[in-house]
mmCIF file of C-alpha atoms in Angstrom:
data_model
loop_
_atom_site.group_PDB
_atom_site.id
_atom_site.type_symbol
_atom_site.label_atom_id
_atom_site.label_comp_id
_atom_site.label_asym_id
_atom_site.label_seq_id
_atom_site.Cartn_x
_atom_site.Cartn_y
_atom_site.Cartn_z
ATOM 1 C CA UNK A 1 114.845 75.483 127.286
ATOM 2 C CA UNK A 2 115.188 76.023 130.598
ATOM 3 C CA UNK A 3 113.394 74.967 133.877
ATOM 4 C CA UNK A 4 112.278 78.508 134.536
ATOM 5 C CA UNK A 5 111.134 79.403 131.284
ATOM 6 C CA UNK A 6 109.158 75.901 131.396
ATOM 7 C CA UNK A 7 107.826 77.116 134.559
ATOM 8 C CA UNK A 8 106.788 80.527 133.490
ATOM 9 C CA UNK A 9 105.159 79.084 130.526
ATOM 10 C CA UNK A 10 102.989 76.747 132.380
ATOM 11 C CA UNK A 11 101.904 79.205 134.873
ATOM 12 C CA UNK A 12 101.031 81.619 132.029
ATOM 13 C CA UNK A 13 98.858 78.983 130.612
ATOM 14 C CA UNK A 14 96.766 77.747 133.739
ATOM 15 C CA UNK A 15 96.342 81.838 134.595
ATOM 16 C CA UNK A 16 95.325 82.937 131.676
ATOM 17 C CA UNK A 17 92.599 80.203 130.654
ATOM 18 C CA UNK A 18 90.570 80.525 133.696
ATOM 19 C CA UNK A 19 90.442 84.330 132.971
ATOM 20 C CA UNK A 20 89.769 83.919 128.788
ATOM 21 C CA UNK A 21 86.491 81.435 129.086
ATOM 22 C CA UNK A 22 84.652 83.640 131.293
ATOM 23 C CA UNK A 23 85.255 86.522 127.982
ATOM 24 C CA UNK A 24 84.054 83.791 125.458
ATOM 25 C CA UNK A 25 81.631 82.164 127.351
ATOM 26 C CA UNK A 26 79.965 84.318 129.300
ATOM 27 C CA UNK A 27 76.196 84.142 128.265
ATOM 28 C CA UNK A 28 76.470 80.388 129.142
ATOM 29 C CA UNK A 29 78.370 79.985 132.536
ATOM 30 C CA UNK A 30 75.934 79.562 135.468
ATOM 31 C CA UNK A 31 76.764 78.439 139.185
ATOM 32 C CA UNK A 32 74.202 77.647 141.801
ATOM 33 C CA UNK A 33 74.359 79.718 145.343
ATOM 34 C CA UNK A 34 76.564 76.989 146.501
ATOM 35 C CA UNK A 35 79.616 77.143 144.312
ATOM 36 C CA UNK A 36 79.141 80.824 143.748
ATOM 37 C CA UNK A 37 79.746 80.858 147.811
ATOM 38 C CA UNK A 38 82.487 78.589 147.583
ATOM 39 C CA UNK A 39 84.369 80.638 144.874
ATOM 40 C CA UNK A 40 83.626 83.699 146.404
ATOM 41 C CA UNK A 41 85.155 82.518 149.444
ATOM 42 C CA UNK A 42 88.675 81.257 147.513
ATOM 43 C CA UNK A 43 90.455 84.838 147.845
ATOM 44 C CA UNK A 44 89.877 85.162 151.764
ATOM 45 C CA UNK A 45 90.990 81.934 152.139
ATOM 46 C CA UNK A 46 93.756 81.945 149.669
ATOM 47 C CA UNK A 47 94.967 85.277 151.400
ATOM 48 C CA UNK A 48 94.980 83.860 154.586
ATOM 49 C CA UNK A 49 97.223 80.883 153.402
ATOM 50 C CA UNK A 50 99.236 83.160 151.769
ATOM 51 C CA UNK A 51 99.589 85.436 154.815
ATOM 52 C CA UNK A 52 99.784 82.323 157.732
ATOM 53 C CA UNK A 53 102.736 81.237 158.233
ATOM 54 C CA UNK A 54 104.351 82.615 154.710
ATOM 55 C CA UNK A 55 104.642 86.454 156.392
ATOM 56 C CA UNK A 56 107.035 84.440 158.793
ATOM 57 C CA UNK A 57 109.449 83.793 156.194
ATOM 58 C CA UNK A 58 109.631 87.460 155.023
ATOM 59 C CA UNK A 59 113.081 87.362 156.863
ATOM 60 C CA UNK A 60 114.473 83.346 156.769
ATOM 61 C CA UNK A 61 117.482 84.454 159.760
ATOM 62 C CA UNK A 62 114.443 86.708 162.110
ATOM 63 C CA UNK A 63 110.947 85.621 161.675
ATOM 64 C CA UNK A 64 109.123 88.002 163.802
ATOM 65 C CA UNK A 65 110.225 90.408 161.079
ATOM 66 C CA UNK A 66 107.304 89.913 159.360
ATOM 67 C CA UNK A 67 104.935 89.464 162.275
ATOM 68 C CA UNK A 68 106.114 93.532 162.722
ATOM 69 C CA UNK A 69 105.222 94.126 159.587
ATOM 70 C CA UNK A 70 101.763 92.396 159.643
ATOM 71 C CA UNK A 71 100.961 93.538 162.893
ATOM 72 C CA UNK A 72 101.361 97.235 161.203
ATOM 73 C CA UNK A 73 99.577 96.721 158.477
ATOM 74 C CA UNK A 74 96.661 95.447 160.340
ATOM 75 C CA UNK A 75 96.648 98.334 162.761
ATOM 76 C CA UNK A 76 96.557 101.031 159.986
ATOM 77 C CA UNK A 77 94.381 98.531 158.334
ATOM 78 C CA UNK A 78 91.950 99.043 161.371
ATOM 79 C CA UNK A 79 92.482 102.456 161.128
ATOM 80 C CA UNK A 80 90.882 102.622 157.878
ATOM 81 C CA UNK A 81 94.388 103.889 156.297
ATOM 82 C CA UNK A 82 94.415 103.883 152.698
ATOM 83 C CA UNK A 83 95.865 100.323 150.887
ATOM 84 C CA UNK A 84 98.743 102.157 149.042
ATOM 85 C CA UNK A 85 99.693 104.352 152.167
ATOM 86 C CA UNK A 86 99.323 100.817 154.040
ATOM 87 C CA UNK A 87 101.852 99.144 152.037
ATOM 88 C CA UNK A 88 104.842 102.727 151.945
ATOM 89 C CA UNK A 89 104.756 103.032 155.641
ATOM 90 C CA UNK A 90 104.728 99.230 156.445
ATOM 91 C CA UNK A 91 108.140 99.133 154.533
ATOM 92 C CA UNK A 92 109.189 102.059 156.143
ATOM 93 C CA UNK A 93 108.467 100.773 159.740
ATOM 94 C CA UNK A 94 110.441 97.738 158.662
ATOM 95 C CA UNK A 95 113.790 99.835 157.455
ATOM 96 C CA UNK A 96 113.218 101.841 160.785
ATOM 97 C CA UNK A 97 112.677 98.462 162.713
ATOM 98 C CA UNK A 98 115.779 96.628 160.768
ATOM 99 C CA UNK A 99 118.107 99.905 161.623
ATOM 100 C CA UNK A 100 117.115 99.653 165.601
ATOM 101 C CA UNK A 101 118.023 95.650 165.374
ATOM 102 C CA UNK A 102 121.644 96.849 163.886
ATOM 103 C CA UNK A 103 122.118 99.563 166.398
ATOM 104 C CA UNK A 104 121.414 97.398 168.856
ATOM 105 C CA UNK A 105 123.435 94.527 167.657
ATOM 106 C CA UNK A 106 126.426 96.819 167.571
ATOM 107 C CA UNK A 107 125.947 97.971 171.405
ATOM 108 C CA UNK B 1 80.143 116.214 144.367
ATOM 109 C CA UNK B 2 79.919 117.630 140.997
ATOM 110 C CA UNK B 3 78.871 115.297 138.577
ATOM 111 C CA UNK B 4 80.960 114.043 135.204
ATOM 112 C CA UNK B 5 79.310 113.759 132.740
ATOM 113 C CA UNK B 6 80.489 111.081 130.711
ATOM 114 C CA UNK B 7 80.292 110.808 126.761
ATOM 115 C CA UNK B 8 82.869 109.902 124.325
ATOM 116 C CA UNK B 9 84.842 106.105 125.011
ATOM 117 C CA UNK B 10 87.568 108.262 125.595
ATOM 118 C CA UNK B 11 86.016 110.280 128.585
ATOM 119 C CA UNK B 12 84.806 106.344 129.446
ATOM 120 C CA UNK B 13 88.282 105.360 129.475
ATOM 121 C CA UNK B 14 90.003 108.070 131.110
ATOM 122 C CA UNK B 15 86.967 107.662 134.015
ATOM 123 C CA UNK B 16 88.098 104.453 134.400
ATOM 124 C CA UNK B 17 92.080 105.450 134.148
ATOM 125 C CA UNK B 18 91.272 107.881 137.070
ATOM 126 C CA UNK B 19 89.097 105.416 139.460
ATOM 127 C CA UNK B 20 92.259 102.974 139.072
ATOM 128 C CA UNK B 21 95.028 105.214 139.887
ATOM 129 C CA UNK B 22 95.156 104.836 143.804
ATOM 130 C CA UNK B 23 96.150 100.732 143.111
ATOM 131 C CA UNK B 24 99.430 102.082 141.334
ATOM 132 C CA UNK B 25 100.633 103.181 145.275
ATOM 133 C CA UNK B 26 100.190 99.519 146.348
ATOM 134 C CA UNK B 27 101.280 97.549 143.102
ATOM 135 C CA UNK B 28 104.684 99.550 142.098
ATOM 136 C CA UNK B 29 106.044 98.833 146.031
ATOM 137 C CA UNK B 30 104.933 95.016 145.418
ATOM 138 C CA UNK B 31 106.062 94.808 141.961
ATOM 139 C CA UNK B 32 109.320 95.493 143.320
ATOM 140 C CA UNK B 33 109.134 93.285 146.143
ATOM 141 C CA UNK B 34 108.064 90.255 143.586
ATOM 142 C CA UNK B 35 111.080 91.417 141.730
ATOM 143 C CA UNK B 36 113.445 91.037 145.034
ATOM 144 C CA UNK B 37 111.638 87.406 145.883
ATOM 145 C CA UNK B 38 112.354 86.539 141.987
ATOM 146 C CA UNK B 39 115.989 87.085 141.346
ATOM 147 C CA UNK B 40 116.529 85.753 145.298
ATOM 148 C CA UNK B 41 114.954 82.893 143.329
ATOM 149 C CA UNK B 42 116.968 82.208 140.308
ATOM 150 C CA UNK B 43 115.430 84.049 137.906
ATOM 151 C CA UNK B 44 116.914 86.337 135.713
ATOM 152 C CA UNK B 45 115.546 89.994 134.980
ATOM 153 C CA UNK B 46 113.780 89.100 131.621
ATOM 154 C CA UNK B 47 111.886 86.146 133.149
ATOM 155 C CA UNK B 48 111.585 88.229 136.150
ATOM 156 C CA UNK B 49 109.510 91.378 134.142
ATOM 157 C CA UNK B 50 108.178 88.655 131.856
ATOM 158 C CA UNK B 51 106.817 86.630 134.734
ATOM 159 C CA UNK B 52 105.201 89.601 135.529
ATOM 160 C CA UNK B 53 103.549 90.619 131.657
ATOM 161 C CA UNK B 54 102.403 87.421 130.996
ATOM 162 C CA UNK B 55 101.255 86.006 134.369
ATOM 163 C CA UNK B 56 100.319 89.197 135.854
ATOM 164 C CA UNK B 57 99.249 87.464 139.343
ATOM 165 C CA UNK B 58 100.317 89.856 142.441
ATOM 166 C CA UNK B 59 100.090 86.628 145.152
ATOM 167 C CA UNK B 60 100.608 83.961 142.915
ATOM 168 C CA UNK B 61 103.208 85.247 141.163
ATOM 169 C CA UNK B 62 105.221 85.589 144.730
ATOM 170 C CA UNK B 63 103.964 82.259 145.767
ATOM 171 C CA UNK B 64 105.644 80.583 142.893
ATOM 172 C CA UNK B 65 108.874 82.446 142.868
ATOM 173 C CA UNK B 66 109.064 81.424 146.968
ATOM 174 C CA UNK B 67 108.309 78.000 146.416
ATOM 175 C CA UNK B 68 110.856 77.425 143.642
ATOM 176 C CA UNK B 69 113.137 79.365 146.391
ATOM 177 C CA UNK B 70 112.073 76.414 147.959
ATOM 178 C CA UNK B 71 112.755 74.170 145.932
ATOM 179 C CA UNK B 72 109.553 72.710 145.180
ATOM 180 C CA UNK B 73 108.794 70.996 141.759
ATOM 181 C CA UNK B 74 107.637 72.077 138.518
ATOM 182 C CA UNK B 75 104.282 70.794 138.496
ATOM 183 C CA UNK B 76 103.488 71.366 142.454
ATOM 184 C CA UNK B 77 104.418 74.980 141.421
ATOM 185 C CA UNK B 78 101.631 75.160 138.257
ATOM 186 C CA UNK B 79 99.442 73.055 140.223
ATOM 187 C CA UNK B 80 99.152 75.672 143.285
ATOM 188 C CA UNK B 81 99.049 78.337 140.454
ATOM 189 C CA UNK B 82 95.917 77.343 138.849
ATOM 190 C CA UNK B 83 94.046 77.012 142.183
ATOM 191 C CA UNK B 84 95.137 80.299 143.809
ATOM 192 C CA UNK B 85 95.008 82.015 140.309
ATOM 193 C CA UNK B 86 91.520 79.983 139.543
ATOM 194 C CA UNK B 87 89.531 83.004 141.817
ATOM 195 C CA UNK B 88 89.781 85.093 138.263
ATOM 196 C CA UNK B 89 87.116 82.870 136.547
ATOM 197 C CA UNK B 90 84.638 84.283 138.492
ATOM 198 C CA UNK B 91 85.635 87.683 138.630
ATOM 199 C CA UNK B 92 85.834 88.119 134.997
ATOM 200 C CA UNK B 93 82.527 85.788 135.062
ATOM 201 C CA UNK B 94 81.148 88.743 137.381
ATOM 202 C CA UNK B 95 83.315 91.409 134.603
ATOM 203 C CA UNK B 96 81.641 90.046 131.884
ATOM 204 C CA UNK B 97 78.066 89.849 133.058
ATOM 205 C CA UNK B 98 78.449 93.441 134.141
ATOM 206 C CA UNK B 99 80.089 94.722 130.943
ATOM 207 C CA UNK B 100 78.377 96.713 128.613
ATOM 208 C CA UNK B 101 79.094 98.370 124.892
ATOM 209 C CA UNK B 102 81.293 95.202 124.390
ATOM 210 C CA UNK B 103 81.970 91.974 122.130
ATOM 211 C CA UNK B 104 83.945 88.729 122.411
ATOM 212 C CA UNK B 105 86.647 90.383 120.989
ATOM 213 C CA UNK B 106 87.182 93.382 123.101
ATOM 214 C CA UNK B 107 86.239 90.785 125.765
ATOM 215 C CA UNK B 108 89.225 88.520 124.853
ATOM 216 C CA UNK B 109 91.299 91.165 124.914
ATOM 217 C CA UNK B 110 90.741 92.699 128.643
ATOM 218 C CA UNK B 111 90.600 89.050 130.065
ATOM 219 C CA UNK B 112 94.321 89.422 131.403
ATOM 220 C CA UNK B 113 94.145 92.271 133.105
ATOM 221 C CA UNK B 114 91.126 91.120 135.631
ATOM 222 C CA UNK B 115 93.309 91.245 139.534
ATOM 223 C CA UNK B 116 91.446 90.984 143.177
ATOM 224 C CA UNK B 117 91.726 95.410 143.291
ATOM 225 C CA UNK B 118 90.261 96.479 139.601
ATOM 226 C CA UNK B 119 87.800 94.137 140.239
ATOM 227 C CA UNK B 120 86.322 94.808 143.671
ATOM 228 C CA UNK B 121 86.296 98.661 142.281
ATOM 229 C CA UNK B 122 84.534 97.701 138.996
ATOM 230 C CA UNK B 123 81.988 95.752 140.229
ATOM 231 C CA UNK B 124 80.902 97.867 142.853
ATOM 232 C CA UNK B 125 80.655 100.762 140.015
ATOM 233 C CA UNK B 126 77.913 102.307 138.373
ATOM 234 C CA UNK B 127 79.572 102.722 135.144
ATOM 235 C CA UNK B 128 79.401 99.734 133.139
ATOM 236 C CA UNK B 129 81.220 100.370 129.856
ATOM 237 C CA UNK B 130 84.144 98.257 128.998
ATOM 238 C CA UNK B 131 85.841 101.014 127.922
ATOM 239 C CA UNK B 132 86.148 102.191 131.512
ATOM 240 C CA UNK B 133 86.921 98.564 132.888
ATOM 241 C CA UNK B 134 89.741 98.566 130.411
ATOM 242 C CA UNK B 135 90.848 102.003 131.878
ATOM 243 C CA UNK B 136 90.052 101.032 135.642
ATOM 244 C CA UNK B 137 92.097 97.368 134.794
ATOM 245 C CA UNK B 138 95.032 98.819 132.515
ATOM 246 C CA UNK B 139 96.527 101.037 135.672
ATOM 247 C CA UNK B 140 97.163 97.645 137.934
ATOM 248 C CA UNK B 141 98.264 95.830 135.157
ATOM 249 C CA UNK B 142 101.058 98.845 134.056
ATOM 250 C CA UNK B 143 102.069 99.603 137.515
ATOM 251 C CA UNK B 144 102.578 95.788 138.339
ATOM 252 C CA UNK B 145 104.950 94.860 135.583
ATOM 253 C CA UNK B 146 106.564 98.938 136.257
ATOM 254 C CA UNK B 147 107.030 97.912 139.602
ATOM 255 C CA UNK B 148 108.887 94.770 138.636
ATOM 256 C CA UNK B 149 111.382 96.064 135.757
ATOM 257 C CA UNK B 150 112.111 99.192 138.117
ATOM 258 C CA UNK B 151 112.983 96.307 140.936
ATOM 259 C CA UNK B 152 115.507 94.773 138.388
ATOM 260 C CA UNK B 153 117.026 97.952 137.641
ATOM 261 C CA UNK B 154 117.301 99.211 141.634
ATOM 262 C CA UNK B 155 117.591 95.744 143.452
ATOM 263 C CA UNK B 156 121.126 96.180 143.161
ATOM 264 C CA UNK B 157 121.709 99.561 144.129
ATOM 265 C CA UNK B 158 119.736 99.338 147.364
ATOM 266 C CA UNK B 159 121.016 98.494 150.495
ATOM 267 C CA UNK B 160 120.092 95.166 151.739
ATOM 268 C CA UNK B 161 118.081 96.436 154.473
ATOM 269 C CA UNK B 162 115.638 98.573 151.864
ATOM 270 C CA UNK B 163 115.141 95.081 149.873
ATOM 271 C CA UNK B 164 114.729 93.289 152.881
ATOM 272 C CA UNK B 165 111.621 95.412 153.688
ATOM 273 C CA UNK B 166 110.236 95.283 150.634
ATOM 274 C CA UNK B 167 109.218 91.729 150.851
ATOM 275 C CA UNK B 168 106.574 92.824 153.504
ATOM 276 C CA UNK B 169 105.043 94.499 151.211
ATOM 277 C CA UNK B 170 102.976 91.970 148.979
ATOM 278 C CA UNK B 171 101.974 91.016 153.123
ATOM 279 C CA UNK B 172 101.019 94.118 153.801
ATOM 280 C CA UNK B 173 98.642 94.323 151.161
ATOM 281 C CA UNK B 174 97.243 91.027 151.668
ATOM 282 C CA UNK B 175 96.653 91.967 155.454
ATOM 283 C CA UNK B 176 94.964 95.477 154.333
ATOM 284 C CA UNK B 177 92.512 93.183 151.758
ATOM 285 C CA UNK B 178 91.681 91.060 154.414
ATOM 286 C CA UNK B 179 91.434 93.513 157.447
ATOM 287 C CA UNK B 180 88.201 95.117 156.211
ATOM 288 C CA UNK B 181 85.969 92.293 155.263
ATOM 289 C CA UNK B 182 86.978 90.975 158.884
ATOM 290 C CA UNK B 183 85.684 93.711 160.747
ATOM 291 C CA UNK B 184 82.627 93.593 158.881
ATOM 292 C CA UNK B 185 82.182 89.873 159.243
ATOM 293 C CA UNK B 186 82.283 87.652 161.903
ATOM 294 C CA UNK B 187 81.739 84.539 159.850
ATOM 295 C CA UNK B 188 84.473 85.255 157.732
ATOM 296 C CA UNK B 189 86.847 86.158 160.489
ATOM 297 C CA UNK B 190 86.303 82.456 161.859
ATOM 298 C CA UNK B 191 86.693 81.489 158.638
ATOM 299 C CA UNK B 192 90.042 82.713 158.068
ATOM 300 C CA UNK B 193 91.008 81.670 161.675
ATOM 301 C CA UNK B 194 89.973 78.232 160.738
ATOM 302 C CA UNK B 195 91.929 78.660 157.195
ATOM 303 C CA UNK B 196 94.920 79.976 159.066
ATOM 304 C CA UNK B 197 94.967 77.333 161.853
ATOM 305 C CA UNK B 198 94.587 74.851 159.108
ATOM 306 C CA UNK B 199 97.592 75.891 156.842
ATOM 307 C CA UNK B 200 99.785 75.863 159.925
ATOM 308 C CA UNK B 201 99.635 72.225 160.634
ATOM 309 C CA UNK B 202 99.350 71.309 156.943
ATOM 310 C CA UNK B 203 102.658 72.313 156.129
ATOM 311 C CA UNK B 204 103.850 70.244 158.487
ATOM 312 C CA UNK B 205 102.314 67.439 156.503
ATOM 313 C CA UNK B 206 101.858 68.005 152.772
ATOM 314 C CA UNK B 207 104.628 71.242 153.001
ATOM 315 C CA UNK B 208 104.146 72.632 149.455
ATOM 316 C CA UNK B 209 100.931 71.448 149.156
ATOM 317 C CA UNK B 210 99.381 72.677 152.023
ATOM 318 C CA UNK B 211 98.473 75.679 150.475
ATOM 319 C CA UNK B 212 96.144 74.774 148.010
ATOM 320 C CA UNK B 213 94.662 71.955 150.299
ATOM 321 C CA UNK B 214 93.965 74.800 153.113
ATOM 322 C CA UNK B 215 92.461 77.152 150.893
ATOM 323 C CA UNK B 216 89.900 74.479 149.485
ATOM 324 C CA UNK B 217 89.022 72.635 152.847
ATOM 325 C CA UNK B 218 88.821 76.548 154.462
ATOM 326 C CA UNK B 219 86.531 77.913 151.578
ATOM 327 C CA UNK B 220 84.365 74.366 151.711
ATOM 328 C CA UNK B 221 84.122 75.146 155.618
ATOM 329 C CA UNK B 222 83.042 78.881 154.861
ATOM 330 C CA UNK B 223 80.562 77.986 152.697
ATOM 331 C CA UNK B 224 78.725 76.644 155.525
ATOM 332 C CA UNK B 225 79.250 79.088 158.441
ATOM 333 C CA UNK B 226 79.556 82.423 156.381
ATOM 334 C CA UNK B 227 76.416 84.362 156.360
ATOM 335 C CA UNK B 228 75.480 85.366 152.581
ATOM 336 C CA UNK B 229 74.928 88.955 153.339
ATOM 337 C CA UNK B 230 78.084 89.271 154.595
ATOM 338 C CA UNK B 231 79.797 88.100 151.495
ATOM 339 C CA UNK B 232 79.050 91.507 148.410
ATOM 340 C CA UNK B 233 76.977 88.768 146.952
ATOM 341 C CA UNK B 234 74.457 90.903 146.447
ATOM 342 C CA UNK B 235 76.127 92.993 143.201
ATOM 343 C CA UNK B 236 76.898 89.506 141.696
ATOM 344 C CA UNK B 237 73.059 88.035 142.750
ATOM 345 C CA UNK B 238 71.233 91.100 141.481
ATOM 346 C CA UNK B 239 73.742 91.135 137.979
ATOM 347 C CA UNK B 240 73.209 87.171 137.207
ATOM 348 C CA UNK B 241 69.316 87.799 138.257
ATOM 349 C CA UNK B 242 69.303 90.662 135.508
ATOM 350 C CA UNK B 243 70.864 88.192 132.982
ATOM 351 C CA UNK B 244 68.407 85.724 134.193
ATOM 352 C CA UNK B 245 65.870 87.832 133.523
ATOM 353 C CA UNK B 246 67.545 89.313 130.363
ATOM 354 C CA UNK B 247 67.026 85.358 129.250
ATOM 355 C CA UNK B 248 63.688 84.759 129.887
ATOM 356 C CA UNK B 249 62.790 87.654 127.926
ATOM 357 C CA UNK B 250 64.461 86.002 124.797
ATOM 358 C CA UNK B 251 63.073 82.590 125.631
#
């Protein structure tokens, strides 16, 4: 077997059990306020590792690429745009913005 | 607004089918994204669409095809997995104790489909049935692995600049998760700015392993500056103080 089929499998595994004991269990799982903070806190901060610096390696040869496209999806984030509009014209902004860094590459 | 009156599991269903459907704009873009990251990766397109069905993590799915892009190890990989993908015990621990007209089975059964969108719209629901959890949760989860077998097929036919762009798009809908619950919350934004911060000199460090380290220490941090109220705890305090209370009844 392969290395990525290895890999898949484990991931599958360590995903998936986290999400099946709350279904069995749930009558008997109970967190104080403190750890019910802390895991409510995990996706913010597990975006913003995610996002900071990983959006700078959306483009390995230009790395402000994807400092464009966050700084777009913020704004129409702030704008109260709607997530799936968000995401079509922040890869649109990106073809337009890739297509201005050929023309001018050309000149 | 006219009201719907809801009856059959069907109608339940379909309720919940329709409250999902907006998630498919965001998921099909970043399904094909994750597909662009996976095959940059190594993969092929079976492991690619059946990372994707039997994962079925949106950010950790594209943080472990990057890192083994990477060239990290096996077991840094599954490590970081579990502790980004660990945030799903408590939302289906939040799921569950919401739930209603269900059993362990149908329980076991919608456990995979629980992601960061179906459940921020389920809990914040009034409708509790399962039946429209499994139709609010099913939409994600179709779109997702839609997104990624459509990537396969199209990767190849699109011109570089297209696929390119589409790797912003997992970033852009990270960014347009996070936006919000900054501008409501000042705690939380100097959370993240700590978090951020933090992960940039990390890397420098523990590379790989930054990551998980920086999302720990940063959500250990929050829990002390981050004002409760601004957190949504109060749907998850009120629905663990009704199963409290639900308890004591039976005690």
């Amino acid at each position: 077997m392969n290395n990525i089929l290895i890999l898949i499998i484990l991931c599958a595994i360590v995903t998936f059990i986290p999400r099946l004991i709350p279904a069995i269990f749930v009558n008997k799982l109970d967190f104080g306020p403190k750890s019910t903070k802390f895991l409510n806190l995990l996706p913010y901060t597990a975006l913003t590792a995610l996002i900071c610096p990983g959006v700078l390696t959306v483009d390995t040869q230009i790395w402000y690429v994807g400092l464009v496209g966050a700084i777009v999806a913020g704004t129409l984030s702030w704008k109260k745009v709607p997530l799936g509009a968000i995401v079509i014209i922040t890869v649109i902004a990106l073809i337009i913005f890739y297509t201005i860094i050929d023309i001018l590459h050309i000149i | 607004m006219e009201r719907f009156y809801i009856k059959t599991k069907m109608d339940k269903f379909l309720y919940g089918v329709k409250k999902g459907f907006p998630i498919v704009f965001g998921y099909i873009p970043m399904g094909i994204g994750y597909s662009a990251i996976a095959i940059k990766a190594g993969l092929n397109p079976f492991e690619t669409v059946g990372m994707s069905i039997f994962v079925y993590a949106g950010a950790g799915q594209i943080m472990a095809v990057s890192m083994l892009a990477q060239g990290a190890t096996i077991i840094n990989i599954v490590l970081t997995s579990f502790v980004i993908n660990f945030r799903y015990f408590i939302m289906n621990t939040v799921v569950f104790n919401k739930v209603t007209e269900s059993n362990t089975k149908l329980n076991i059964l919608s456990s995979h489909f629980v992601v960061d969108e179906c459940f921020a719209l389920f809990s914040l629901m009034e409708e509790s049935s399962i039946w429209t959890y499994l139709g609010v949760s099913v939409i994600p989860y179709l779109s997702w692995v839609l997104g990624a077998a459509i990537g396969v097929f199209v990767l190849n036919l699109l011109p570089v600049i297209v696929t390119n762009s589409f790797n912003i798009s997992l970033y852009a809908l990270f960014v347009a998760i996070l936006i919000p619950n900054l501008k409501k919350s000042k705690t939380i934004t100097i959370t993240v700015i700590i978090t951020g911060i933090l992960n940039f000199i990390l890397q420098y460090f523990l590379s790989n392993w930054s990551l998980i380290v920086a999302t720990i220490i940063g959500a250990i941090i929050g829990t002390y500056i981050v004002d409760d109220k601004d957190l949504n705890l109060e749907v998850e305090k009120e629905l663990l103080n009704k199963k409290k209370r639900g308890e004591d009844i039976y005690e």
